[in-house]
Short mmCIF file of C-alpha atoms and ligand atoms in Angstrom, two decimals:
data_model
loop_
_atom_site.label_atom_id
_atom_site.label_comp_id
_atom_site.label_asym_id
_atom_site.label_seq_id
_atom_site.Cartn_x
_atom_site.Cartn_y
_atom_site.Cartn_z
CA MET A 25 10.17 -3.52 25.36
CA VAL A 26 6.79 -5.18 25.86
CA SER A 27 4.29 -4.34 23.13
CA ARG A 28 0.89 -3.25 24.37
CA VAL A 29 -2.02 -5.02 22.76
CA ILE A 30 -5.34 -3.32 23.27
CA PRO A 31 -8.24 -5.62 22.39
CA VAL A 32 -10.82 -4.27 19.99
CA GLU A 33 -14.55 -4.46 20.67
CA ASP A 34 -16.44 -7.65 19.95
CA PHE A 35 -17.27 -7.96 16.24
CA ASP A 36 -18.72 -10.04 13.42
CA LEU A 37 -16.71 -9.81 10.21
CA VAL A 38 -18.24 -11.10 7.00
CA ILE A 39 -15.72 -11.85 4.26
CA PHE A 40 -17.26 -11.85 0.80
CA GLY A 41 -14.76 -13.85 -1.22
CA GLY A 42 -13.90 -15.75 1.97
CA THR A 43 -12.51 -18.69 -0.03
CA GLY A 44 -10.31 -16.54 -2.30
CA ASP A 45 -6.56 -16.19 -2.44
CA LEU A 46 -6.45 -12.92 -0.50
CA ALA A 47 -8.68 -14.28 2.26
CA ARG A 48 -6.54 -17.40 2.63
CA ARG A 49 -3.13 -15.80 2.48
CA LYS A 50 -3.70 -12.53 4.27
CA ILE A 51 -7.07 -11.88 5.89
CA LEU A 52 -7.71 -15.13 7.75
CA THR A 53 -4.11 -15.84 8.71
CA GLY A 54 -3.76 -12.22 9.84
CA LEU A 55 -6.91 -12.43 11.94
CA PHE A 56 -5.62 -15.56 13.59
CA ARG A 57 -2.41 -13.75 14.54
CA ARG A 58 -4.47 -10.94 16.08
CA PHE A 59 -6.47 -13.59 17.93
CA VAL A 60 -3.34 -15.18 19.38
CA SER A 61 -2.00 -11.77 20.37
CA GLY A 62 -5.20 -11.10 22.32
CA GLN A 63 -6.33 -8.23 20.11
CA MET A 64 -9.25 -10.07 18.51
CA PRO A 65 -11.75 -10.87 21.29
CA ASN A 66 -12.41 -14.57 21.72
CA THR A 67 -16.14 -14.02 21.17
CA ALA A 68 -15.63 -12.26 17.81
CA ARG A 69 -16.75 -14.21 14.75
CA ILE A 70 -15.79 -14.46 11.12
CA ILE A 71 -18.36 -15.39 8.52
CA GLY A 72 -17.17 -16.52 5.11
CA ALA A 73 -19.48 -15.81 2.16
CA ALA A 74 -18.49 -16.97 -1.30
CA ARG A 75 -19.66 -19.09 -4.19
CA SER A 76 -18.27 -22.43 -3.02
CA GLU A 77 -20.91 -24.78 -1.62
CA LEU A 78 -19.51 -25.30 1.87
CA ASP A 79 -21.11 -25.61 5.28
CA ASP A 80 -19.64 -24.23 8.53
CA GLN A 81 -17.55 -27.36 9.09
CA GLY A 82 -16.29 -27.34 5.50
CA TYR A 83 -15.18 -23.73 5.90
CA ARG A 84 -13.51 -24.48 9.23
CA ASP A 85 -11.48 -27.25 7.58
CA PHE A 86 -10.65 -24.93 4.70
CA VAL A 87 -9.38 -22.18 7.01
CA ARG A 88 -7.42 -24.63 9.15
CA THR A 89 -5.60 -25.77 6.02
CA ALA A 90 -4.97 -22.16 4.95
CA ILE A 91 -3.47 -21.30 8.35
CA GLY A 92 -1.40 -24.47 8.18
CA GLU A 93 -0.05 -23.31 4.85
CA PHE A 94 0.36 -19.56 5.37
CA GLY A 95 0.40 -19.05 9.13
CA GLY A 96 3.59 -18.48 11.12
CA ASP A 97 4.74 -19.77 14.48
CA GLU A 98 1.47 -18.82 16.15
CA LYS A 99 -0.22 -21.86 14.56
CA LYS A 100 1.69 -24.04 17.02
CA ASP A 101 -0.73 -22.76 19.66
CA THR A 102 -3.26 -25.51 18.97
CA LYS A 103 -5.62 -24.46 21.77
CA ALA A 104 -5.91 -20.98 20.30
CA LEU A 105 -6.27 -22.41 16.79
CA ASP A 106 -9.14 -24.67 17.86
CA HIS A 107 -10.92 -21.76 19.54
CA PHE A 108 -10.40 -19.48 16.53
CA ILE A 109 -11.67 -22.14 14.11
CA GLY A 110 -14.78 -22.54 16.29
CA GLN A 111 -15.55 -18.85 15.72
CA LEU A 112 -15.87 -19.36 11.93
CA PHE A 113 -19.14 -19.65 10.02
CA TYR A 114 -20.00 -19.82 6.35
CA THR A 115 -22.82 -19.23 3.96
CA PRO A 116 -22.70 -19.89 0.21
CA ILE A 117 -23.69 -16.70 -1.57
CA ASP A 118 -23.74 -15.49 -5.14
CA ALA A 119 -23.35 -11.72 -5.02
CA ARG A 120 -25.73 -11.49 -7.96
CA GLY A 121 -28.25 -14.04 -6.71
CA ASP A 122 -30.68 -14.25 -3.85
CA GLY A 123 -29.66 -17.42 -2.04
CA GLY A 124 -27.78 -17.26 1.25
CA TRP A 125 -28.67 -13.70 2.27
CA ASP A 126 -31.35 -14.73 4.76
CA ARG A 127 -28.91 -17.05 6.47
CA LEU A 128 -26.38 -14.20 6.57
CA HIS A 129 -29.02 -12.00 8.19
CA GLU A 130 -29.54 -14.64 10.88
CA LEU A 131 -25.82 -15.09 11.44
CA VAL A 132 -24.72 -11.49 11.91
CA ARG A 133 -25.21 -10.26 15.46
CA GLN A 134 -26.57 -6.73 15.40
CA GLU A 135 -25.42 -5.85 18.91
CA VAL A 136 -21.68 -6.03 18.08
CA VAL A 137 -19.54 -4.11 15.59
CA ASN A 138 -20.21 -5.53 12.16
CA ALA A 139 -17.98 -5.20 9.14
CA TYR A 140 -18.19 -6.55 5.59
CA TYR A 141 -14.99 -7.20 3.71
CA PHE A 142 -15.53 -7.06 -0.09
CA SER A 143 -12.66 -9.36 -1.09
CA VAL A 144 -14.14 -9.89 -4.54
CA ALA A 145 -13.85 -8.30 -7.97
CA PRO A 146 -14.93 -4.61 -7.92
CA GLY A 147 -17.69 -5.43 -10.44
CA LEU A 148 -19.53 -7.11 -7.53
CA PHE A 149 -19.31 -4.22 -5.04
CA GLY A 150 -22.63 -2.70 -6.12
CA ASP A 151 -24.51 -6.03 -6.01
CA ILE A 152 -23.25 -6.80 -2.53
CA ALA A 153 -23.89 -3.30 -1.18
CA GLU A 154 -27.41 -3.34 -2.54
CA ARG A 155 -28.25 -6.79 -1.13
CA LEU A 156 -26.79 -5.99 2.27
CA HIS A 157 -29.44 -3.30 2.45
CA ARG A 158 -32.27 -5.13 0.75
CA TYR A 159 -31.94 -8.01 3.20
CA LYS A 160 -31.59 -5.56 6.11
CA ILE A 161 -28.23 -7.01 7.09
CA ALA A 162 -26.19 -3.80 7.15
CA ASP A 163 -27.30 -0.51 8.67
CA SER A 164 -25.83 2.93 9.26
CA THR A 165 -23.43 1.56 11.88
CA SER A 166 -21.93 -1.15 9.66
CA ARG A 167 -18.52 -0.80 8.07
CA ILE A 168 -17.44 -2.02 4.65
CA VAL A 169 -13.90 -2.76 3.53
CA VAL A 170 -13.09 -2.63 -0.17
CA GLU A 171 -10.03 -3.92 -1.95
CA LYS A 172 -7.95 -2.50 -4.70
CA PRO A 173 -8.17 -1.94 -7.62
CA PHE A 174 -10.49 0.96 -6.92
CA GLY A 175 -11.34 1.75 -10.53
CA ARG A 176 -9.11 1.81 -13.60
CA ASP A 177 -9.58 5.50 -14.34
CA LEU A 178 -11.39 8.51 -12.92
CA GLU A 179 -14.72 7.61 -14.47
CA SER A 180 -14.81 4.05 -13.14
CA ALA A 181 -13.63 5.19 -9.69
CA GLN A 182 -16.42 7.78 -9.61
CA GLU A 183 -18.88 5.07 -10.58
CA LEU A 184 -17.67 2.78 -7.79
CA ASN A 185 -17.85 5.63 -5.29
CA SER A 186 -21.39 6.47 -6.30
CA VAL A 187 -22.48 2.81 -6.22
CA LEU A 188 -21.20 2.51 -2.65
CA ALA A 189 -22.55 5.93 -1.66
CA LYS A 190 -26.09 4.79 -2.51
CA HIS A 191 -26.01 2.53 0.53
CA PHE A 192 -23.14 3.64 2.74
CA ASP A 193 -21.88 6.91 4.08
CA GLU A 194 -18.20 7.78 3.51
CA LYS A 195 -17.65 7.29 7.27
CA GLN A 196 -18.55 3.62 6.79
CA ILE A 197 -16.24 2.92 3.83
CA TYR A 198 -12.68 1.62 4.36
CA ARG A 199 -10.70 1.54 1.08
CA ILE A 200 -7.64 -0.60 1.67
CA ASP A 201 -4.19 0.29 0.47
CA HIS A 202 -2.08 -2.20 2.37
CA TYR A 203 1.01 0.02 2.03
CA LEU A 204 -0.61 2.34 4.54
CA GLY A 205 -0.79 -0.48 7.07
CA LYS A 206 2.96 -0.91 7.18
CA GLU A 207 4.65 -0.12 10.45
CA THR A 208 7.20 2.12 8.79
CA VAL A 209 4.60 4.19 7.01
CA GLN A 210 3.07 5.07 10.32
CA ASN A 211 6.48 5.59 11.76
CA LEU A 212 7.13 8.08 9.03
CA MET A 213 4.38 10.22 10.52
CA ALA A 214 5.76 9.66 14.03
CA VAL A 215 9.25 10.68 12.94
CA ARG A 216 8.04 13.74 11.04
CA PHE A 217 5.50 15.02 13.51
CA GLY A 218 6.78 13.62 16.80
CA ASN A 219 10.29 15.06 16.66
CA VAL A 220 11.48 18.61 16.55
CA LEU A 221 14.52 17.60 14.48
CA PHE A 222 13.06 16.82 11.09
CA GLU A 223 10.17 19.14 10.35
CA PRO A 224 12.25 22.36 10.14
CA LEU A 225 14.38 20.69 7.44
CA TRP A 226 11.47 19.14 5.56
CA ASN A 227 11.20 21.65 2.74
CA ALA A 228 12.73 23.09 -0.40
CA GLN A 229 15.38 24.95 1.53
CA TYR A 230 17.05 21.79 2.82
CA VAL A 231 15.80 18.90 0.70
CA ASP A 232 17.47 18.39 -2.68
CA HIS A 233 15.09 15.71 -3.90
CA ILE A 234 13.06 12.69 -2.80
CA GLN A 235 13.14 9.21 -4.34
CA ILE A 236 10.43 6.61 -3.93
CA THR A 237 11.21 3.13 -5.22
CA VAL A 238 9.03 0.05 -5.12
CA ALA A 239 11.00 -2.73 -6.81
CA GLU A 240 9.88 -6.32 -7.20
CA THR A 241 11.83 -9.33 -8.41
CA VAL A 242 8.76 -11.26 -9.53
CA GLY A 243 7.31 -10.94 -13.00
CA VAL A 244 3.64 -11.01 -13.91
CA GLY A 245 3.50 -14.78 -14.49
CA GLY A 246 0.27 -16.16 -13.05
CA ARG A 247 -1.65 -12.89 -13.16
CA GLY A 248 -0.47 -11.71 -16.59
CA GLY A 249 -3.98 -11.49 -18.00
CA TYR A 250 -5.10 -9.09 -15.28
CA TYR A 251 -1.86 -7.12 -15.19
CA ASP A 252 -1.72 -6.62 -18.93
CA LYS A 253 -4.91 -4.54 -18.74
CA SER A 254 -3.48 -2.53 -15.91
CA GLY A 255 0.29 -1.91 -16.00
CA ALA A 256 2.62 -0.41 -13.42
CA MET A 257 1.03 3.02 -13.52
CA ARG A 258 -2.42 1.77 -12.53
CA ASP A 259 -1.28 -1.16 -10.42
CA MET A 260 1.35 0.63 -8.31
CA VAL A 261 1.76 4.35 -8.95
CA GLN A 262 -1.84 5.54 -8.75
CA ASN A 263 -2.29 3.93 -5.34
CA HIS A 264 0.79 2.77 -3.41
CA LEU A 265 3.42 5.23 -4.62
CA MET A 266 0.93 8.07 -4.53
CA GLN A 267 0.08 7.29 -0.91
CA LEU A 268 3.74 7.23 0.07
CA LEU A 269 4.28 10.50 -1.74
CA CYS A 270 1.38 12.06 0.16
CA LEU A 271 2.69 11.01 3.55
CA ILE A 272 6.16 12.28 2.86
CA ALA A 273 5.03 15.58 1.33
CA MET A 274 1.91 16.57 3.27
CA GLU A 275 1.68 19.49 5.63
CA PRO A 276 1.38 18.64 9.33
CA PRO A 277 -2.29 17.96 10.04
CA SER A 278 -3.74 19.90 12.97
CA LYS A 279 -4.33 16.62 14.81
CA PHE A 280 -3.86 12.91 14.21
CA ASP A 281 -7.40 12.37 13.13
CA SER A 282 -8.58 10.58 10.02
CA ASP A 283 -10.09 13.53 8.20
CA ALA A 284 -7.35 15.97 9.23
CA VAL A 285 -4.69 13.58 7.85
CA ARG A 286 -6.64 12.79 4.69
CA ASP A 287 -7.39 16.47 4.01
CA GLU A 288 -3.64 17.13 3.95
CA LYS A 289 -2.95 14.14 1.70
CA LEU A 290 -5.61 15.30 -0.71
CA LYS A 291 -3.98 18.73 -0.94
CA VAL A 292 -0.73 17.07 -2.03
CA ILE A 293 -2.40 15.12 -4.82
CA ARG A 294 -4.22 18.21 -6.00
CA ALA A 295 -0.96 20.17 -6.01
CA LEU A 296 0.82 17.58 -8.18
CA GLN A 297 1.70 19.12 -11.51
CA PRO A 298 1.00 17.27 -14.73
CA VAL A 299 4.12 15.27 -15.60
CA GLU A 300 5.95 16.26 -18.75
CA THR A 301 6.25 13.46 -21.30
CA HIS A 302 10.06 13.53 -21.28
CA HIS A 303 10.02 13.11 -17.49
CA ILE A 304 8.50 9.64 -17.71
CA VAL A 305 10.16 6.39 -18.73
CA ARG A 306 8.12 3.26 -19.31
CA GLY A 307 9.72 -0.15 -19.49
CA GLN A 308 8.86 -3.76 -20.21
CA TYR A 309 11.08 -6.68 -19.23
CA ASP A 310 12.76 -8.84 -21.84
CA ALA A 311 13.42 -12.54 -21.83
CA ALA A 312 16.72 -13.66 -20.32
CA GLY A 313 18.44 -16.83 -19.15
CA GLY A 314 15.59 -19.07 -20.34
CA LYS A 315 13.04 -16.98 -18.40
CA LYS A 316 10.04 -15.57 -20.20
CA SER A 317 9.68 -12.00 -21.36
CA TYR A 318 6.82 -9.81 -20.17
CA ARG A 319 4.96 -10.45 -23.42
CA GLU A 320 5.29 -14.20 -22.95
CA ASP A 321 4.19 -13.98 -19.31
CA ALA A 322 1.21 -11.84 -20.30
CA GLU A 323 0.50 -14.10 -23.29
CA ASN A 324 0.17 -11.02 -25.44
CA PRO A 325 2.91 -10.85 -28.10
CA LYS A 326 2.01 -7.27 -29.01
CA SER A 327 1.53 -5.89 -25.52
CA PHE A 328 2.50 -2.26 -24.93
CA THR A 329 1.77 -2.48 -21.20
CA GLU A 330 4.53 -1.22 -18.91
CA SER A 331 6.01 -3.45 -16.20
CA PHE A 332 8.22 -0.54 -15.13
CA VAL A 333 7.73 3.17 -14.81
CA ALA A 334 10.00 5.95 -13.57
CA MET A 335 9.11 9.61 -13.45
CA LYS A 336 9.98 13.00 -12.12
CA CYS A 337 7.14 14.97 -10.55
CA HIS A 338 6.71 18.30 -8.89
CA ILE A 339 4.38 19.48 -6.17
CA ALA A 340 3.30 23.04 -6.78
CA ASN A 341 3.33 24.57 -3.32
CA TRP A 342 5.66 26.68 -1.17
CA ARG A 343 7.15 23.79 0.77
CA TRP A 344 8.24 21.81 -2.28
CA ALA A 345 8.85 24.47 -4.94
CA ASN A 346 11.43 23.07 -7.39
CA VAL A 347 12.11 19.92 -5.37
CA PRO A 348 11.83 16.93 -7.70
CA PHE A 349 10.13 13.75 -6.54
CA TYR A 350 11.46 10.78 -8.47
CA LEU A 351 9.17 7.76 -8.47
CA ARG A 352 10.14 4.33 -9.76
CA THR A 353 8.48 0.93 -9.68
CA GLY A 354 8.86 -2.24 -11.67
CA LYS A 355 8.81 -5.99 -11.89
CA LYS A 356 11.74 -8.36 -12.44
CA LEU A 357 14.20 -5.85 -11.03
CA LYS A 358 17.46 -6.70 -9.30
CA ALA A 359 16.05 -6.91 -5.76
CA ARG A 360 12.80 -6.72 -3.84
CA SER A 361 13.00 -3.39 -2.14
CA SER A 362 10.71 -0.52 -1.27
CA GLU A 363 12.37 2.63 -0.09
CA ILE A 364 11.70 6.31 0.33
CA ALA A 365 14.88 8.39 0.40
CA VAL A 366 14.91 12.02 1.44
CA VAL A 367 18.16 13.38 0.04
CA PHE A 368 19.20 16.60 1.75
CA LYS A 369 21.12 19.40 0.06
CA ASP A 370 24.87 19.85 0.06
CA LEU A 371 26.36 21.91 2.84
CA ALA A 372 26.07 25.62 2.16
CA HIS A 373 29.77 25.91 2.87
CA SER A 374 32.25 23.22 3.79
CA ILE A 375 35.14 23.91 6.10
CA PHE A 376 36.78 20.63 5.05
CA PRO A 377 39.15 20.06 2.14
CA GLU A 378 37.38 19.97 -1.20
CA ASP A 379 37.54 16.22 -1.77
CA GLU A 380 35.88 15.72 1.63
CA ALA A 381 33.09 18.15 0.97
CA ARG A 382 30.52 16.12 -0.99
CA HIS A 383 28.79 14.32 1.82
CA ARG A 384 25.05 14.39 2.11
CA ASN A 385 22.52 13.51 4.72
CA ILE A 386 20.01 10.99 3.47
CA LEU A 387 17.03 9.74 5.43
CA SER A 388 16.14 6.32 4.09
CA ILE A 389 12.82 4.77 5.00
CA GLN A 390 12.64 1.09 4.07
CA LEU A 391 9.33 -0.69 3.75
CA GLN A 392 10.47 -3.94 2.19
CA PRO A 393 11.94 -6.47 2.73
CA ASN A 394 12.80 -5.24 6.23
CA GLU A 395 11.03 -2.29 7.73
CA GLY A 396 13.18 0.40 9.25
CA MET A 397 14.83 3.77 8.81
CA ASP A 398 18.33 5.07 8.75
CA LEU A 399 19.80 8.49 8.57
CA GLN A 400 23.06 8.84 6.74
CA VAL A 401 25.31 11.24 8.65
CA THR A 402 28.86 12.32 8.10
CA ILE A 403 31.48 11.65 10.75
CA LYS A 404 35.23 11.58 10.99
CA GLU A 405 36.74 8.30 9.92
CA PRO A 406 38.15 6.80 13.10
CA GLY A 407 41.93 6.51 13.36
CA PRO A 408 44.98 8.62 12.88
CA GLY A 409 44.45 9.37 9.16
CA GLY A 410 43.69 13.06 9.69
CA MET A 411 40.34 14.73 9.09
CA ARG A 412 38.88 12.22 6.67
CA LEU A 413 35.10 12.14 6.49
CA VAL A 414 32.91 9.11 6.07
CA ASP A 415 29.16 8.55 5.80
CA VAL A 416 27.62 6.17 8.31
CA PRO A 417 24.00 5.21 8.93
CA LEU A 418 22.31 6.10 12.19
CA ASP A 419 20.33 2.89 12.13
CA MET A 420 16.75 2.86 13.34
CA THR A 421 15.89 -0.71 12.33
CA PHE A 422 12.95 -1.46 14.57
CA ALA A 423 14.01 -4.93 15.61
CA ASP A 424 17.37 -3.62 16.84
CA ALA A 425 16.03 -0.47 18.44
CA LEU A 426 13.05 -1.95 20.22
CA GLY A 427 14.14 -5.46 21.06
CA PRO A 428 12.92 -8.90 19.98
CA GLU A 429 9.19 -8.13 20.49
CA SER A 430 9.29 -5.70 17.60
CA GLU A 431 10.66 -8.30 15.19
CA ASP A 432 7.15 -9.54 14.75
CA VAL A 433 6.07 -6.44 12.88
CA THR A 434 2.35 -6.85 12.45
CA ASP A 435 1.36 -7.52 8.88
CA ALA A 436 -0.30 -4.59 7.17
CA TYR A 437 -3.60 -6.39 6.57
CA GLU A 438 -4.20 -7.44 10.13
CA ARG A 439 -3.35 -3.97 11.43
CA LEU A 440 -5.80 -2.40 9.00
CA ILE A 441 -8.57 -4.86 9.85
CA MET A 442 -8.15 -4.01 13.53
CA ASP A 443 -8.41 -0.32 12.60
CA VAL A 444 -11.72 -1.07 10.87
CA MET A 445 -13.00 -2.62 14.09
CA ARG A 446 -11.84 0.44 16.03
CA GLY A 447 -13.59 2.70 13.52
CA ASN A 448 -10.33 4.46 12.67
CA GLN A 449 -10.19 5.55 9.01
CA THR A 450 -6.84 7.38 9.12
CA LEU A 451 -4.99 4.70 7.14
CA PHE A 452 -7.70 4.20 4.54
CA MET A 453 -8.17 6.17 1.34
CA ARG A 454 -11.08 8.55 1.18
CA GLY A 455 -13.21 8.65 -1.97
CA ASP A 456 -12.04 12.12 -2.99
CA GLU A 457 -8.37 11.10 -2.58
CA VAL A 458 -8.80 8.15 -4.92
CA GLU A 459 -10.56 10.30 -7.50
CA ALA A 460 -7.89 13.02 -7.30
CA ALA A 461 -5.19 10.39 -7.83
CA TRP A 462 -6.96 9.11 -10.95
CA ALA A 463 -7.48 12.65 -12.21
CA TRP A 464 -3.68 13.07 -12.13
CA THR A 465 -2.93 9.61 -13.57
CA ASP A 466 -5.47 9.52 -16.41
CA PRO A 467 -3.86 12.11 -18.73
CA ILE A 468 -0.52 10.30 -18.46
CA ILE A 469 -2.03 6.96 -19.44
CA ASN A 470 -4.28 8.49 -22.11
CA ASN A 471 -1.27 10.14 -23.70
CA TRP A 472 0.52 6.77 -23.97
CA VAL A 473 -2.53 5.20 -25.52
CA GLU A 474 -3.02 8.03 -28.04
CA LYS A 475 0.63 7.98 -29.07
CA HIS A 476 0.88 4.16 -29.13
CA ASP A 477 3.83 4.61 -26.81
CA VAL A 478 6.12 1.58 -26.82
CA PRO A 479 7.79 0.76 -23.48
CA LYS A 480 11.58 0.49 -23.45
CA PRO A 481 12.87 -3.05 -23.01
CA TYR A 482 14.95 -3.84 -19.94
CA GLU A 483 16.90 -6.81 -18.80
CA PRO A 484 15.40 -8.85 -15.96
CA GLY A 485 17.53 -8.48 -12.83
CA SER A 486 18.56 -4.94 -13.79
CA ALA A 487 17.47 -1.59 -12.35
CA GLY A 488 15.17 -0.93 -15.32
CA PRO A 489 15.74 0.66 -18.74
CA GLU A 490 18.79 2.80 -19.40
CA ASP A 491 16.52 5.81 -20.00
CA ALA A 492 15.43 5.67 -16.36
CA MET A 493 19.07 6.16 -15.34
CA MET A 494 19.29 9.07 -17.74
CA LEU A 495 16.24 10.71 -16.17
CA MET A 496 18.37 11.21 -13.06
CA HIS A 497 21.75 11.70 -14.71
CA ARG A 498 20.42 14.61 -16.75
CA ASP A 499 19.70 16.33 -13.43
CA ASN A 500 23.13 15.41 -12.12
CA ARG A 501 21.62 13.00 -9.63
CA ARG A 502 21.65 9.25 -9.18
CA TRP A 503 19.08 6.66 -8.23
CA ARG A 504 19.76 4.84 -5.01
CA ASP A 505 20.95 1.29 -5.48
CA ILE A 506 18.13 -1.25 -5.37
CA LYS A 507 19.20 -3.56 -2.54
CA GLY A 508 17.18 -6.33 -0.95
P1 LIG B 603 -9.87 -15.02 -5.99
O1 LIG B 603 -10.25 -15.18 -7.42
O2 LIG B 603 -8.83 -15.92 -5.43
O3 LIG B 603 -11.17 -15.21 -5.09
C1 LIG B 603 -12.38 -14.61 -5.40
C2 LIG B 603 -13.40 -14.91 -4.32
O4 LIG B 603 -14.60 -14.27 -4.69
C3 LIG B 603 -13.73 -16.39 -4.14
O5 LIG B 603 -13.98 -16.62 -2.77
C4 LIG B 603 -15.02 -16.55 -4.93
O6 LIG B 603 -15.87 -17.60 -4.45
C5 LIG B 603 -15.67 -15.22 -4.67
N1 LIG B 603 -16.62 -14.88 -5.74
C6 LIG B 603 -16.40 -14.78 -7.07
N2 LIG B 603 -17.54 -14.45 -7.70
C7 LIG B 603 -18.50 -14.33 -6.74
C8 LIG B 603 -19.87 -14.04 -6.75
N3 LIG B 603 -20.52 -13.78 -7.90
N4 LIG B 603 -20.52 -14.01 -5.58
C9 LIG B 603 -19.88 -14.25 -4.41
N5 LIG B 603 -18.59 -14.55 -4.34
C10 LIG B 603 -17.91 -14.60 -5.49
O7 LIG B 603 -9.51 -13.48 -5.79
P2 LIG B 603 -8.54 -12.82 -4.69
O8 LIG B 603 -7.14 -12.92 -5.16
O9 LIG B 603 -8.87 -13.37 -3.34
O10 LIG B 603 -8.93 -11.29 -4.79
C11 LIG B 603 -10.12 -10.75 -4.26
C12 LIG B 603 -10.10 -9.23 -4.48
O11 LIG B 603 -8.99 -8.68 -3.80
C13 LIG B 603 -9.95 -8.82 -5.94
O12 LIG B 603 -10.67 -7.65 -6.17
C14 LIG B 603 -8.45 -8.55 -6.08
O13 LIG B 603 -8.18 -7.61 -7.08
C15 LIG B 603 -8.16 -7.96 -4.70
N6 LIG B 603 -6.77 -8.12 -4.28
C16 LIG B 603 -6.19 -9.34 -4.18
C17 LIG B 603 -4.88 -9.45 -3.75
C18 LIG B 603 -4.22 -10.79 -3.59
O14 LIG B 603 -3.07 -10.83 -3.13
N7 LIG B 603 -4.86 -11.89 -3.92
C19 LIG B 603 -4.14 -8.31 -3.44
C20 LIG B 603 -4.76 -7.05 -3.54
C21 LIG B 603 -6.07 -6.98 -3.96
#
């Protein structure tokens, strides 16, 4: 199957923080891939703006090195690489100072789409937004892209929203959650709303429970200082897991349009019930096999920050009445794996012998390491052994189903940046969604702080603390195995 690449309109993209880690690893390498694929027009330009004192040539060398380090096979196309590098410009800028803004004004072409990527600490968003206006660089047609973390609680998220709203309309603001840029996440909507098969079963009558797992094998080494002030709840649950939960649980929007989709997601967050204390397990990884513990990695011997959290939540609406949603995320777990599993109910009545009766349909949606879906169905075990039943996956791994072209599943960042250029906000979080997610998260975190809650230790390479297993076992259910 040949993938169709539709070029976006000509654009100028300014990357504040254009020399940072995110720009090097994801934004610039991703843009180059879109360039090679023909989606980024060859007249489009990228303008780096950061504190380093570089000129255009210095930035071009810097980006060439970054692509050499982080780019894939596409970097072998040296003609394309040379052209792409020629489209790069740079201006040294201090977000809080006044140098460099006039040059930026000169550089940005007003007649093409212009977008400003705030790949800097959130504390600088207000300064940049204000200067973009003061120096008459951005106008009501410009778009801004902001990175996570979007606040650390409801109050700070509201502050960030109001700082941005002083200069930009909500229609101009693209809040990135890169989970939403994943192929499978969009496919989840295609599967739910593009097939007649699933939607009739997508409710409390047929679904027993839903599990969402985002497991990492890495610890917090390297970014321990930042992480220790955040923890798994803020770093993963409030944004990524919440977004996945919304997409799996939302009502069908009336059309595939950014506000229609985001209205439905918002309703899910608002319908989330407060989580009972005994339905949450926090964990923190121990030291093992000569590897450092969380506290050593975070360089905080008394840290109570969680590197793992598991919880049971409920959505108070007709569709999901009494259907538990189990969420789990953590660091230093046994495998790197992100999965949503929709576990359907037992058969109402089985015509097969009793020991053959407990088979369940499970729709598993994998986001990491490989993207794909499979549906566990029950069939007869082949052969002459009588009516023995066995569960097999109906595999929908994209690479297998769609041929070699689909193996190159576009990275989430580059897909989202192209959506910015198209003016499509569907896969970006709206301000009210982010605030609603914090409004649900805050009481949970505040309760831990008030009670000086101590996370349960867990062994690195495990599936998390024993109590997380018990959370499921008490309900006579089991977590899915964490498999890479
Ligand atoms: P970084 O520290 O590697 O880079 C920061 C960039 O900001 C540099 O280019 C620096 O020159 C610039 N900068 C710093 N202070 C500035 C100022 N006063 N004026 C102008 N420029 C200034 O950070 P990063 O890892 O690239 O992250 C950037 C943002 O993206 C952060 O908000 C981070 O939380 C978020 N983020 C990063 C990642 C990642 O994988 N690195 C992932 C998700 C979100």
